[in-house]
Coordinates of C-alpha atoms and ligand atoms in Angstrom, one line a residue:
M13 CA 162.1 155.0 -58.4
T14 CA 161.2 153.7 -54.9
E15 CA 157.7 153.6 -53.4
Q16 CA 156.3 156.9 -52.1
T17 CA 153.7 157.4 -49.4
L18 CA 151.2 160.2 -50.0
Q19 CA 148.3 161.6 -48.1
F20 CA 144.7 161.5 -49.3
Q21 CA 143.0 164.9 -49.9
A22 CA 141.2 165.8 -46.7
E23 CA 137.7 165.2 -48.2
V24 CA 138.7 161.7 -49.4
A25 CA 140.0 160.9 -45.9
R26 CA 136.7 161.9 -44.4
L27 CA 134.8 160.0 -47.0
L28 CA 136.9 156.9 -46.4
H29 CA 136.4 157.1 -42.7
I30 CA 132.7 157.0 -43.2
V31 CA 132.8 154.3 -45.8
T32 CA 135.0 152.0 -43.7
H33 CA 133.2 152.6 -40.4
A34 CA 129.5 152.6 -41.3
L35 CA 127.5 149.5 -41.7
Y36 CA 125.9 149.7 -45.1
S37 CA 123.4 147.1 -46.2
Q38 CA 124.1 147.4 -49.9
K39 CA 127.9 146.8 -49.9
E40 CA 127.6 144.9 -53.1
I41 CA 127.4 148.1 -55.1
F42 CA 131.2 148.3 -54.9
L43 CA 131.3 145.9 -57.7
R44 CA 129.0 147.9 -59.9
E45 CA 131.2 151.0 -59.3
L46 CA 134.4 149.1 -60.2
I47 CA 132.8 147.6 -63.3
S48 CA 131.4 150.9 -64.3
N49 CA 134.9 152.5 -64.0
A50 CA 136.3 149.6 -66.1
S51 CA 133.6 150.2 -68.7
D52 CA 134.4 153.9 -68.8
A53 CA 138.1 153.1 -69.2
C54 CA 137.3 150.9 -72.2
D55 CA 135.1 153.5 -73.7
K56 CA 137.9 156.1 -73.3
L57 CA 140.4 153.7 -75.0
R58 CA 138.1 153.2 -77.9
F59 CA 137.7 156.9 -78.4
A60 CA 141.4 157.6 -78.1
A61 CA 142.2 154.8 -80.5
Q62 CA 140.2 156.5 -83.2
T63 CA 142.9 159.1 -83.7
D64 CA 145.8 156.8 -82.7
E65 CA 145.4 153.2 -83.8
T66 CA 148.6 152.1 -82.2
L67 CA 146.8 152.3 -78.8
W68 CA 145.0 149.1 -79.6
A69 CA 148.4 147.3 -79.5
G70 CA 146.8 144.2 -81.1
D71 CA 144.1 143.8 -78.4
A72 CA 140.8 145.2 -79.5
D73 CA 138.8 142.7 -77.5
L74 CA 137.7 145.0 -74.6
K75 CA 136.4 143.3 -71.5
V76 CA 136.3 143.2 -67.7
T77 CA 137.6 140.1 -66.0
I78 CA 136.7 139.2 -62.4
G79 CA 138.9 136.7 -60.5
A80 CA 138.2 135.2 -57.1
D81 CA 140.9 133.5 -55.0
K82 CA 139.2 131.8 -52.1
A83 CA 142.3 130.6 -50.4
A84 CA 144.0 134.1 -50.4
R85 CA 140.6 135.8 -49.9
I86 CA 141.3 138.1 -52.8
L87 CA 139.0 139.5 -55.5
T88 CA 140.4 141.1 -58.6
I89 CA 138.7 143.2 -61.2
A90 CA 140.8 143.7 -64.4
D91 CA 140.2 145.7 -67.6
N92 CA 142.1 146.3 -70.8
G93 CA 140.9 149.9 -71.0
I94 CA 142.8 153.2 -71.1
G95 CA 144.8 152.7 -67.9
M96 CA 146.4 155.3 -65.7
N97 CA 149.9 156.6 -65.3
R98 CA 151.4 157.7 -62.0
D99 CA 150.0 161.2 -62.0
E100 CA 146.6 160.0 -63.0
L101 CA 146.6 157.4 -60.2
V102 CA 147.5 160.0 -57.7
A103 CA 145.0 162.5 -58.9
N104 CA 142.1 160.1 -59.6
L105 CA 142.4 157.9 -56.6
G106 CA 143.7 160.4 -54.1
T107 CA 141.3 163.3 -54.6
I108 CA 137.7 163.8 -55.5
A109 CA 137.4 166.0 -58.5
R110 CA 133.7 165.4 -58.9
S111 CA 131.5 168.5 -58.7
G112 CA 129.1 168.5 -55.9
T113 CA 131.5 166.9 -53.5
G114 CA 131.8 169.9 -51.2
E115 CA 128.0 170.2 -51.0
F116 CA 127.8 166.4 -50.4
L117 CA 130.3 166.4 -47.6
S118 CA 128.8 169.4 -45.9
G119 CA 125.5 167.5 -45.9
L120 CA 127.1 164.7 -43.8
T121 CA 125.8 164.7 -40.2
G122 CA 128.1 162.2 -38.4
D123 CA 125.1 160.0 -37.9
A124 CA 126.1 156.7 -39.7
G125 CA 122.6 155.8 -40.9
K126 CA 121.8 159.2 -42.3
D127 CA 125.2 159.6 -43.8
M128 CA 125.1 156.2 -45.5
A129 CA 121.8 157.1 -47.1
L130 CA 123.4 160.2 -48.5
I131 CA 126.4 158.2 -49.7
G132 CA 123.9 156.0 -51.4
Q133 CA 122.6 158.9 -53.4
F134 CA 125.9 160.6 -54.1
G135 CA 127.9 157.5 -54.9
V136 CA 131.5 157.2 -53.8
G137 CA 132.8 155.5 -56.9
F138 CA 136.1 153.8 -56.5
Y139 CA 136.3 154.4 -52.8
S140 CA 133.3 152.1 -52.2
A141 CA 135.9 149.3 -52.6
F142 CA 136.9 150.0 -49.0
M143 CA 133.4 148.9 -47.8
V144 CA 134.5 145.3 -48.4
A145 CA 138.3 145.4 -48.5
E146 CA 140.7 146.2 -45.8
R147 CA 143.4 146.8 -48.4
V148 CA 143.1 147.8 -52.0
E149 CA 145.8 147.6 -54.6
V150 CA 145.7 149.0 -58.1
V151 CA 148.2 148.1 -60.8
S152 CA 147.7 150.2 -64.0
R153 CA 149.5 150.8 -67.2
K154 CA 148.4 153.5 -69.5
A155 CA 147.7 152.8 -73.2
G156 CA 150.7 153.9 -75.2
E157 CA 153.1 154.0 -72.2
A158 CA 155.7 151.4 -71.1
Q159 CA 155.8 151.8 -67.3
A160 CA 153.1 150.4 -65.0
W161 CA 152.4 151.7 -61.5
H162 CA 151.3 150.2 -58.3
W163 CA 148.9 152.1 -55.9
A164 CA 147.9 150.7 -52.5
S165 CA 146.0 151.8 -49.4
D166 CA 144.3 150.5 -46.4
G167 CA 142.0 153.5 -46.5
S168 CA 143.3 155.2 -43.4
G169 CA 144.6 158.6 -44.6
Q170 CA 147.4 157.6 -46.9
F171 CA 148.4 155.5 -49.9
T172 CA 151.6 154.4 -51.5
I173 CA 152.6 154.7 -55.1
G174 CA 155.5 153.0 -56.9
E175 CA 156.6 151.2 -60.0
A176 CA 155.1 147.9 -61.1
A177 CA 155.2 145.4 -63.8
R178 CA 152.2 144.8 -66.1
E179 CA 152.5 143.1 -69.6
T180 CA 149.7 145.0 -71.3
R181 CA 147.7 148.2 -70.9
G182 CA 144.8 148.4 -68.5
T183 CA 144.0 148.3 -64.8
T184 CA 143.8 145.5 -62.2
I185 CA 142.1 146.3 -58.9
T186 CA 142.9 143.8 -56.1
L187 CA 140.7 143.7 -53.1
H188 CA 141.9 142.0 -49.9
L189 CA 138.6 141.3 -48.4
R190 CA 137.7 142.1 -44.8
A191 CA 136.8 139.3 -42.4
G192 CA 133.2 138.3 -43.0
E193 CA 133.0 139.4 -46.6
D194 CA 133.8 136.0 -48.2
E195 CA 130.5 135.9 -49.9
F196 CA 132.0 138.1 -52.6
L197 CA 134.3 135.2 -53.6
E198 CA 131.3 132.9 -54.4
P199 CA 130.7 132.6 -58.2
E200 CA 127.0 132.4 -57.5
R201 CA 126.9 135.7 -55.6
L202 CA 129.1 137.4 -58.2
R203 CA 127.0 136.2 -61.0
H204 CA 123.9 137.6 -59.3
I205 CA 125.5 141.0 -58.6
V206 CA 126.7 141.4 -62.1
K207 CA 123.3 140.4 -63.5
T208 CA 121.6 142.9 -61.3
Y209 CA 123.7 145.9 -61.9
S210 CA 125.7 145.5 -65.1
D211 CA 123.8 143.1 -67.3
H212 CA 123.2 145.6 -70.1
I213 CA 126.3 147.6 -70.4
A214 CA 127.8 147.1 -73.8
L215 CA 131.0 145.4 -72.4
P216 CA 131.4 141.7 -71.5
V217 CA 132.0 141.0 -67.9
L218 CA 133.8 137.6 -67.4
L219 CA 134.4 135.5 -64.4
Q220 CA 137.7 133.7 -64.4
D221 CA 137.5 130.6 -62.3
G222 CA 140.7 128.6 -62.6
D223 CA 140.9 127.8 -66.4
R224 CA 137.3 128.4 -66.9
T225 CA 136.0 131.7 -68.2
E226 CA 132.3 132.4 -67.9
A227 CA 130.4 135.4 -69.3
L228 CA 128.4 137.0 -66.4
N229 CA 126.4 139.6 -68.3
A230 CA 124.3 139.7 -71.5
A231 CA 126.5 142.6 -72.8
S232 CA 123.7 143.3 -75.2
A233 CA 123.3 147.0 -75.2
L234 CA 119.9 147.4 -73.6
W235 CA 118.8 150.2 -75.9
A236 CA 119.3 147.9 -78.9
R237 CA 116.7 145.4 -77.6
P238 CA 113.0 145.5 -78.3
K239 CA 111.0 147.4 -75.7
A240 CA 108.6 144.6 -75.2
E241 CA 111.4 142.4 -73.8
I242 CA 112.7 144.9 -71.3
E243 CA 111.5 144.9 -67.6
P244 CA 111.1 148.2 -65.8
Q245 CA 113.8 147.2 -63.4
Q246 CA 116.2 146.7 -66.2
Y247 CA 115.6 150.2 -67.3
T248 CA 116.3 151.5 -63.8
D249 CA 119.5 149.5 -63.5
F250 CA 120.7 150.8 -66.8
Y251 CA 119.9 154.3 -65.8
H252 CA 122.0 153.8 -62.6
H253 CA 124.8 152.7 -64.9
V254 CA 124.8 155.4 -67.5
A255 CA 123.9 158.3 -65.2
H256 CA 126.1 157.1 -62.3
A257 CA 122.9 157.8 -60.3
F258 CA 121.1 156.0 -57.5
D259 CA 117.6 157.4 -57.8
D260 CA 114.8 156.1 -59.9
P261 CA 114.3 157.8 -63.3
W262 CA 111.3 160.1 -63.4
L263 CA 110.8 159.5 -67.0
T264 CA 112.1 156.8 -69.4
L265 CA 112.0 157.3 -73.1
H266 CA 113.0 154.4 -75.3
N267 CA 112.4 154.5 -79.0
R268 CA 113.8 153.4 -82.3
V269 CA 113.4 155.6 -85.3
E270 CA 113.9 154.2 -88.8
G271 CA 113.4 156.0 -92.0
K272 CA 115.5 158.8 -93.5
L273 CA 117.5 158.7 -90.3
D274 CA 118.1 155.6 -88.3
Y275 CA 118.7 156.0 -84.6
T276 CA 117.7 154.7 -81.2
L277 CA 117.1 156.8 -78.1
L278 CA 117.1 155.6 -74.5
L279 CA 116.7 158.7 -72.5
F280 CA 116.0 159.3 -68.8
V281 CA 114.8 162.3 -66.8
P282 CA 116.4 161.8 -63.3
G283 CA 114.1 161.6 -60.3
R284 CA 116.3 164.0 -58.3
R285 CA 118.3 167.0 -59.3
P286 CA 122.0 166.2 -59.8
P287 CA 124.1 168.5 -57.5
D288 CA 126.1 170.0 -60.3
L289 CA 123.2 171.0 -62.6
F290 CA 124.1 174.7 -62.5
E291 CA 127.9 174.4 -62.8
P292 CA 128.9 176.5 -65.8
S293 CA 130.8 173.6 -67.2
R294 CA 127.8 171.4 -67.1
K295 CA 126.7 170.5 -70.6
A296 CA 124.7 167.7 -72.1
Q297 CA 125.8 164.3 -70.9
L298 CA 124.2 161.9 -73.3
K299 CA 126.3 159.1 -74.5
L300 CA 126.6 158.9 -78.2
Y301 CA 127.1 155.5 -79.8
V302 CA 127.4 154.6 -83.5
R303 CA 126.0 151.2 -84.1
R304 CA 126.6 150.2 -80.5
V305 CA 130.2 151.5 -80.5
F306 CA 130.7 154.2 -77.9
I307 CA 131.9 157.5 -79.5
T308 CA 131.7 160.2 -76.8
D309 CA 129.7 161.6 -73.9
R310 CA 130.8 165.1 -74.7
C311 CA 128.6 165.9 -77.7
D312 CA 127.0 169.1 -76.5
E313 CA 125.1 169.4 -79.8
L314 CA 122.9 166.4 -79.1
V315 CA 120.5 168.3 -76.9
P316 CA 119.9 172.0 -76.2
S317 CA 121.6 173.0 -72.9
W318 CA 118.2 173.6 -71.4
L319 CA 117.6 169.9 -71.6
R320 CA 121.0 169.1 -70.0
F321 CA 119.4 167.1 -67.2
L322 CA 118.7 164.3 -69.6
R323 CA 120.7 161.1 -69.2
G324 CA 121.0 158.1 -71.5
V325 CA 122.1 156.9 -74.8
V326 CA 121.7 158.0 -78.4
D327 CA 122.8 155.3 -80.9
S328 CA 122.9 156.5 -84.6
A329 CA 123.3 154.3 -87.6
D330 CA 124.0 157.3 -89.9
L331 CA 127.2 158.6 -88.5
P332 CA 130.6 157.2 -89.5
L333 CA 132.3 155.1 -86.8
N334 CA 135.4 157.3 -87.0
V335 CA 133.5 160.5 -86.4
S336 CA 135.6 163.0 -84.5
R337 CA 134.4 165.5 -82.0
E338 CA 135.0 168.3 -84.4
M339 CA 132.9 166.6 -87.1
L340 CA 130.0 166.4 -84.7
Q341 CA 129.9 170.1 -84.2
H342 CA 128.0 171.2 -87.3
N343 CA 126.8 167.8 -88.3
P344 CA 123.3 167.7 -90.0
V345 CA 122.6 164.2 -88.6
V346 CA 123.3 165.4 -85.1
A347 CA 121.2 168.5 -85.7
R348 CA 118.2 166.4 -86.8
I349 CA 118.6 164.0 -83.9
R350 CA 118.7 167.0 -81.6
Q351 CA 115.5 168.3 -83.1
A352 CA 113.8 165.0 -82.7
I353 CA 114.9 164.6 -79.1
T354 CA 113.8 168.1 -78.2
R355 CA 110.3 167.5 -79.7
R356 CA 110.0 164.1 -78.2
V357 CA 110.9 165.2 -74.7
L358 CA 108.7 168.3 -74.8
G359 CA 105.8 166.1 -76.1
E360 CA 106.3 163.8 -73.1
L361 CA 106.4 166.6 -70.7
E362 CA 103.2 168.1 -72.1
K363 CA 101.5 164.7 -71.6
K364 CA 102.7 164.5 -68.0
A365 CA 101.8 168.1 -67.3
A366 CA 98.3 167.4 -68.5
G367 CA 97.7 164.0 -67.1
E368 CA 99.8 163.8 -63.9
A369 CA 99.9 167.3 -62.4
E370 CA 101.4 166.2 -59.1
A371 CA 104.3 164.2 -60.6
Y372 CA 104.9 167.0 -63.0
A373 CA 105.2 169.5 -60.2
G374 CA 107.9 167.3 -58.8
F375 CA 109.7 167.4 -62.1
W376 CA 109.3 171.1 -62.3
E377 CA 110.8 171.6 -58.9
N378 CA 113.9 169.8 -59.9
F379 CA 114.4 171.1 -63.4
G380 CA 112.0 174.0 -64.1
A381 CA 114.8 176.5 -63.7
V382 CA 116.8 174.8 -66.4
L383 CA 113.9 174.5 -68.7
K384 CA 113.2 178.2 -68.4
E385 CA 116.6 178.9 -69.9
G386 CA 115.0 177.7 -73.1
L387 CA 112.4 180.5 -73.0
Y388 CA 115.3 182.9 -73.3
E389 CA 117.6 180.9 -75.7
D390 CA 115.2 179.1 -77.9
A391 CA 112.6 181.1 -79.7
E392 CA 111.5 178.0 -81.6
H393 CA 110.2 176.2 -78.6
R394 CA 109.2 179.2 -76.6
E395 CA 105.5 178.7 -77.0
V396 CA 105.5 175.1 -75.7
L397 CA 107.9 176.0 -72.9
L398 CA 105.5 178.8 -71.8
K399 CA 102.8 176.2 -71.5
L400 CA 105.0 173.9 -69.6
A401 CA 106.2 176.6 -67.1
R402 CA 104.8 176.6 -63.6
F403 CA 104.9 179.4 -61.1
R404 CA 104.4 180.3 -57.5
S405 CA 101.6 182.8 -56.9
S406 CA 100.6 185.5 -54.5
S407 CA 97.1 184.2 -54.0
R408 CA 97.3 180.4 -54.0
D409 CA 99.6 177.6 -52.9
G410 CA 101.2 175.1 -55.2
W411 CA 102.2 175.6 -58.8
V412 CA 100.2 177.7 -61.3
S413 CA 100.5 177.6 -65.1
L414 CA 100.0 180.7 -67.2
A415 CA 96.8 179.2 -68.5
D416 CA 95.6 178.8 -64.8
Y417 CA 96.5 182.4 -64.3
V418 CA 94.6 183.7 -67.3
A419 CA 91.5 181.7 -66.3
A420 CA 91.5 183.4 -62.9
M421 CA 92.0 187.0 -64.2
K422 CA 89.6 189.7 -62.9
D423 CA 87.1 191.6 -65.0
G424 CA 88.9 194.4 -66.7
Q425 CA 92.4 192.9 -66.0
T426 CA 94.3 192.7 -69.3
A427 CA 97.8 191.9 -68.2
I428 CA 99.6 189.0 -66.4
Y429 CA 101.4 190.4 -63.4
V430 CA 104.7 189.1 -62.1
I431 CA 107.3 190.1 -59.5
N432 CA 110.9 189.0 -59.4
G433 CA 113.1 188.5 -56.4
E434 CA 115.3 186.1 -54.5
Q435 CA 113.0 184.6 -52.0
L436 CA 109.3 183.7 -51.9
D437 CA 108.5 185.0 -48.4
Q438 CA 110.2 188.3 -49.2
L439 CA 108.3 188.7 -52.4
K440 CA 105.0 187.9 -50.7
R441 CA 105.7 190.9 -48.4
S442 CA 106.6 193.3 -51.2
P443 CA 104.8 196.7 -50.8
Q444 CA 104.2 196.8 -54.5
L445 CA 101.8 193.8 -54.1
E446 CA 99.5 195.5 -51.6
G447 CA 97.1 197.1 -54.1
F448 CA 97.0 193.9 -56.1
R449 CA 96.1 191.9 -53.0
A450 CA 93.4 194.4 -52.0
K451 CA 91.8 193.9 -55.4
G452 CA 92.3 190.1 -55.3
I453 CA 94.6 190.2 -58.4
E454 CA 97.0 187.4 -58.6
V455 CA 100.7 188.1 -59.1
L456 CA 103.2 185.4 -60.1
L457 CA 106.2 185.2 -57.8
L458 CA 109.5 184.6 -59.7
T459 CA 112.6 183.6 -57.8
D460 CA 114.9 181.9 -60.3
P461 CA 117.8 184.1 -61.6
V462 CA 116.8 183.0 -65.1
D463 CA 113.4 184.6 -64.8
D464 CA 114.8 188.1 -65.2
F465 CA 116.3 187.0 -68.5
W466 CA 113.4 185.3 -70.2
L467 CA 111.1 188.1 -69.1
S468 CA 113.2 190.5 -71.2
V469 CA 112.4 188.5 -74.4
V470 CA 108.9 187.1 -73.7
S471 CA 106.4 189.9 -73.8
D472 CA 103.1 188.1 -73.7
F473 CA 101.3 184.9 -73.3
E474 CA 98.4 184.2 -75.6
G475 CA 98.1 187.9 -76.3
K476 CA 98.1 188.9 -72.6
P477 CA 101.1 191.2 -71.9
I478 CA 103.3 190.0 -69.0
R479 CA 104.0 193.0 -66.8
S480 CA 106.1 193.5 -63.7
A481 CA 104.1 194.6 -60.6
T482 CA 107.1 196.9 -59.8
R483 CA 106.5 199.0 -62.9
A484 CA 105.0 202.5 -63.0
G485 CA 102.3 201.6 -65.4
A486 CA 100.8 198.7 -63.5
D487 CA 97.5 200.6 -63.3
L488 CA 94.9 199.0 -61.1
D489 CA 92.1 201.5 -61.7
G490 CA 90.4 199.7 -64.5
I491 CA 90.2 196.4 -62.7
A492 CA 87.0 195.6 -60.8
G493 CA 86.9 194.1 -57.3
G494 CA 88.1 194.7 -53.8
A495 CA 87.6 197.9 -51.8
D496 CA 89.2 201.0 -53.3
A497 CA 92.5 201.5 -51.6
A498 CA 91.2 204.4 -49.4
K499 CA 88.1 206.4 -48.8
P500 CA 88.5 210.0 -49.7
E501 CA 88.2 211.3 -46.1
D502 CA 91.1 209.0 -45.1
K503 CA 93.4 210.5 -47.7
A504 CA 95.7 213.4 -47.5
E505 CA 94.0 216.4 -48.9
G506 CA 94.7 216.9 -52.6
A507 CA 96.4 220.2 -52.6
A508 CA 98.5 219.3 -49.6
L509 CA 99.6 216.1 -51.2
G510 CA 100.6 218.0 -54.3
T511 CA 102.7 220.3 -52.2
L512 CA 104.4 217.3 -50.5
V513 CA 105.1 215.6 -53.8
A514 CA 106.7 218.8 -55.1
L515 CA 108.7 219.2 -51.9
L516 CA 109.9 215.6 -52.1
K517 CA 110.9 216.0 -55.8
Q518 CA 112.8 219.1 -54.9
T519 CA 114.6 217.6 -51.9
L520 CA 115.5 214.3 -53.5
G521 CA 116.5 215.7 -56.9
E522 CA 118.4 213.3 -59.1
A523 CA 118.1 210.4 -56.6
V524 CA 114.6 209.7 -57.9
K525 CA 113.1 209.7 -61.3
D526 CA 109.8 211.0 -60.1
V527 CA 107.6 211.1 -57.0
R528 CA 103.9 210.3 -57.3
E529 CA 100.8 209.3 -55.5
S530 CA 100.5 205.5 -55.4
K531 CA 97.5 203.4 -56.4
R532 CA 99.1 200.2 -55.3
L533 CA 100.0 200.8 -51.6
T534 CA 97.5 200.0 -48.9
D535 CA 99.7 199.4 -45.8
S536 CA 103.2 200.7 -46.5
A537 CA 104.0 204.4 -46.7
V538 CA 106.2 204.3 -49.7
C539 CA 107.7 202.0 -52.4
L540 CA 109.9 202.2 -55.4
V541 CA 108.8 201.3 -58.9
A542 CA 110.5 201.3 -62.2
G543 CA 109.7 203.8 -64.9
D544 CA 108.0 202.3 -68.0
G545 CA 111.0 202.3 -70.2
D546 CA 113.5 201.4 -67.4
M547 CA 115.2 198.2 -66.6
D548 CA 113.4 195.9 -64.2
M549 CA 114.6 196.6 -60.6
H550 CA 115.5 193.1 -59.8
L551 CA 117.3 192.5 -63.0
E552 CA 119.3 195.6 -62.5
R553 CA 120.3 194.5 -59.0
L554 CA 121.3 191.1 -60.3
L555 CA 123.5 192.6 -63.0
R556 CA 125.1 194.9 -60.5
M557 CA 125.8 191.9 -58.2
H558 CA 127.6 190.2 -61.0
Q559 CA 129.5 193.3 -62.0
K560 CA 127.8 193.4 -65.3
L561 CA 126.5 196.9 -64.6
D562 CA 127.9 199.7 -62.4
M563 CA 125.2 202.3 -62.5
A564 CA 121.9 202.3 -60.7
S565 CA 119.0 204.0 -62.5
P566 CA 116.9 206.4 -60.4
R567 CA 113.4 205.0 -59.6
I568 CA 110.0 206.4 -59.1
L569 CA 109.1 206.9 -55.4
E570 CA 105.4 206.2 -54.8
I571 CA 103.8 207.5 -51.7
N572 CA 100.6 206.2 -50.1
P573 CA 98.2 209.1 -49.7
S574 CA 96.2 207.3 -47.0
H575 CA 99.1 206.3 -44.8
P576 CA 99.1 208.3 -41.5
L577 CA 102.7 209.3 -42.0
I578 CA 102.2 210.7 -45.5
R579 CA 99.0 212.5 -44.3
R580 CA 101.0 214.2 -41.5
L581 CA 103.8 215.0 -43.8
A582 CA 101.4 216.5 -46.4
E583 CA 99.9 218.8 -43.7
R584 CA 103.3 219.9 -42.6
A585 CA 104.3 220.5 -46.2
T586 CA 101.9 223.3 -46.5
Q587 CA 103.2 225.2 -43.4
P588 CA 106.1 227.7 -43.3
G589 CA 109.7 226.4 -43.2
A590 CA 108.6 223.0 -44.5
V591 CA 111.5 222.5 -47.0
D592 CA 114.0 222.6 -44.2
A593 CA 111.9 220.9 -41.6
L594 CA 111.1 217.9 -43.9
A595 CA 114.5 217.5 -45.5
D596 CA 115.5 214.6 -43.3
A597 CA 112.1 213.0 -43.5
A598 CA 112.2 213.1 -47.3
Q599 CA 115.6 211.3 -47.4
L600 CA 114.4 208.8 -44.9
L601 CA 111.3 207.9 -47.0
L602 CA 113.5 207.1 -49.9
D603 CA 116.0 205.1 -47.8
Q604 CA 113.1 203.2 -46.3
A605 CA 111.8 202.3 -49.7
R606 CA 115.2 201.2 -50.8
I607 CA 115.7 199.0 -47.7
V608 CA 112.4 197.2 -48.3
E609 CA 113.4 196.7 -51.9
G610 CA 116.7 195.1 -50.8
E611 CA 118.7 197.9 -52.3
P612 CA 121.8 199.1 -50.6
L613 CA 121.6 202.5 -49.0
A614 CA 123.5 205.3 -50.8
D615 CA 124.9 206.6 -47.6
P616 CA 124.4 204.5 -44.4
Q617 CA 126.1 207.1 -42.1
A618 CA 123.8 209.8 -43.3
F619 CA 120.8 207.5 -42.8
A620 CA 121.8 206.7 -39.2
R621 CA 122.3 210.4 -38.5
R622 CA 118.9 211.4 -39.9
L623 CA 117.2 208.5 -38.2
A624 CA 118.7 209.6 -34.8
A625 CA 117.7 213.2 -35.4
V626 CA 114.1 212.3 -36.3
M627 CA 113.8 209.9 -33.3
Q628 CA 115.1 212.6 -31.0
Q629 CA 112.5 215.1 -32.2
G630 CA 109.8 212.5 -31.6
L631 CA 110.7 212.0 -28.0
Ligands
ADP723 P1 133.9 158.5 -61.3 O1 133.9 157.2 -62.0 O2 132.6 159.0 -61.0 O3 134.8 159.5 -62.1 P2 135.4 157.1 -59.4 O4 135.7 157.3 -58.0 O5 134.6 155.8 -59.7 O6 134.6 158.3 -59.9 O7 136.7 157.0 -60.2 C1 137.6 158.1 -60.2 C2 138.5 158.2 -61.4 O8 139.5 157.2 -61.4 C3 137.7 158.0 -62.7 O9 137.1 159.1 -63.2 C4 138.8 157.5 -63.7 O10 139.5 158.6 -64.2 C5 139.8 156.8 -62.7 N1 139.6 155.3 -62.8 C6 139.0 154.6 -61.9 N2 139.0 153.3 -62.3 C7 139.6 153.2 -63.4 C8 140.0 152.2 -64.4 N3 139.6 150.9 -64.1 N4 140.7 152.5 -65.5 C9 141.0 153.8 -65.7 N5 140.7 154.8 -64.9 C10 140.0 154.5 -63.8
MG724 MG1 133.1 155.5 -61.3

């Protein structure tokens, strides 16, 4: 088959354009990326060879070999890992399958400096080779296959692919360095870069210099070494390696457990939120090793999914080396390690929450929404998670814990009040909060989709019921403080109000569950609340949005007896012909309440017609 020329996916072409044209101070990271890929390829081979020993083909000595040819100005990085066939070369080195890419690219501004900083955080993997090379060639032969393939590109929109010769499995990357990049041919420089970025991966990185071969890294799995011998920077470098990340870890946990079970953990909580944290496919990403041999990074059972932001390594001495993915699924050893990791991480979080509130708030902003999934899914850790949870509040800035909330409760207040919605500002303006605000009662503002779910299973905190401020029973009468919503003389007269309520009920019929005088409104004329046994309004909206629910339950319409509009309507309700005269007004009151709630109008045309009619009368 002859050589073919193919186009890069548009996103890759854009990325390459930036990579090749921007000046980037940390070009050396290309080597870390290529070594990291080689290391992944070796891990993959080891895993595949567990079910098919022939893949070893007599060469079980996995390694990465760097070669520098000063005369030709060529740097090569070779591995004897899993390799790629033609289709894989085209897919892996012609597109970006990584989740978060779209988001990342749309964040690019065109300003080289800013974009480069973003690239630094995202990581461009293989494509970083073009930072130093004007032409990149890849020759690869997949383990178990006979044909090798040659991929080449100068990074400008297209690449070629054709047949090649390679004696053994694996991949060789050849970089034809740009003018001025000769430093990357110097053994001293290479030694330094490998030490810095790849010292503690479990795979040897060798430098081939003529006939001499020199090991550049310690290749001692960092987690297996005593804590006391490890510098903080080494942990950070290792985190960059295992997590493919560029930030500093927020928390590093390294410990060795010996006893009934024998295992080592080196876990990191990232300092920033990975872009794909909420992808449905996103599961735990810890790497599982058995006595320093990589087994898999797909063992979802190692941590609960609400700790899926954890990165790092678990190395067990109790699992058999030939453990298969299926065997890991209901494995008692894995289950106990999971227990231990969960307790350990929660314990550390509690310590941070207590001792370093500000740092903890940063963590919570990144991962709180994930942790809250545990409130819903994991009854066993619910109590601790409730203590760890932080919330926005209607009456103070910053993050509030449930204990903070309880400490600030008013005399006579027995419940913890919350309100759910999409956005903070919108929630702060909710009419249902008016009465709470007038009495100085704090309401927690919940804006993560997961909040609706855990609230359906968590009914109280330390004996204080958690109640939605949008529920009928949120009765403020018994709570001291604030001015009463209205002085009697400012209120609609009782009998007239009763007539109005009856009229509204009659006119609105099935569209509402009930109409009643409100204790919670001070400024708005009306609002909707959920009946005591009914589904939370925001949850229902969310379920409808995701087509999990197709009916809308009728709500209770509350009217504010001291609002001038309601007072006028109440007066009018007692006069002859009121039912006809107020028919439009009644519908408009309900529509208005729905709009404020973010509910769709049942009949927008009718709404427009009524509004026009009422405005016309007013002129
Ligand atoms: P990432 O490593 O984050 O997946 P990269 O851009 O670094 O992204 O690499 C893209 C893909 O190319 C890898 O996921 C892998 O499938 C493949 N790949 C890159 N280098 C090698 C290699 N040396 N051996 C085998 N596959 C490789
Ligand atoms: Mg990579």
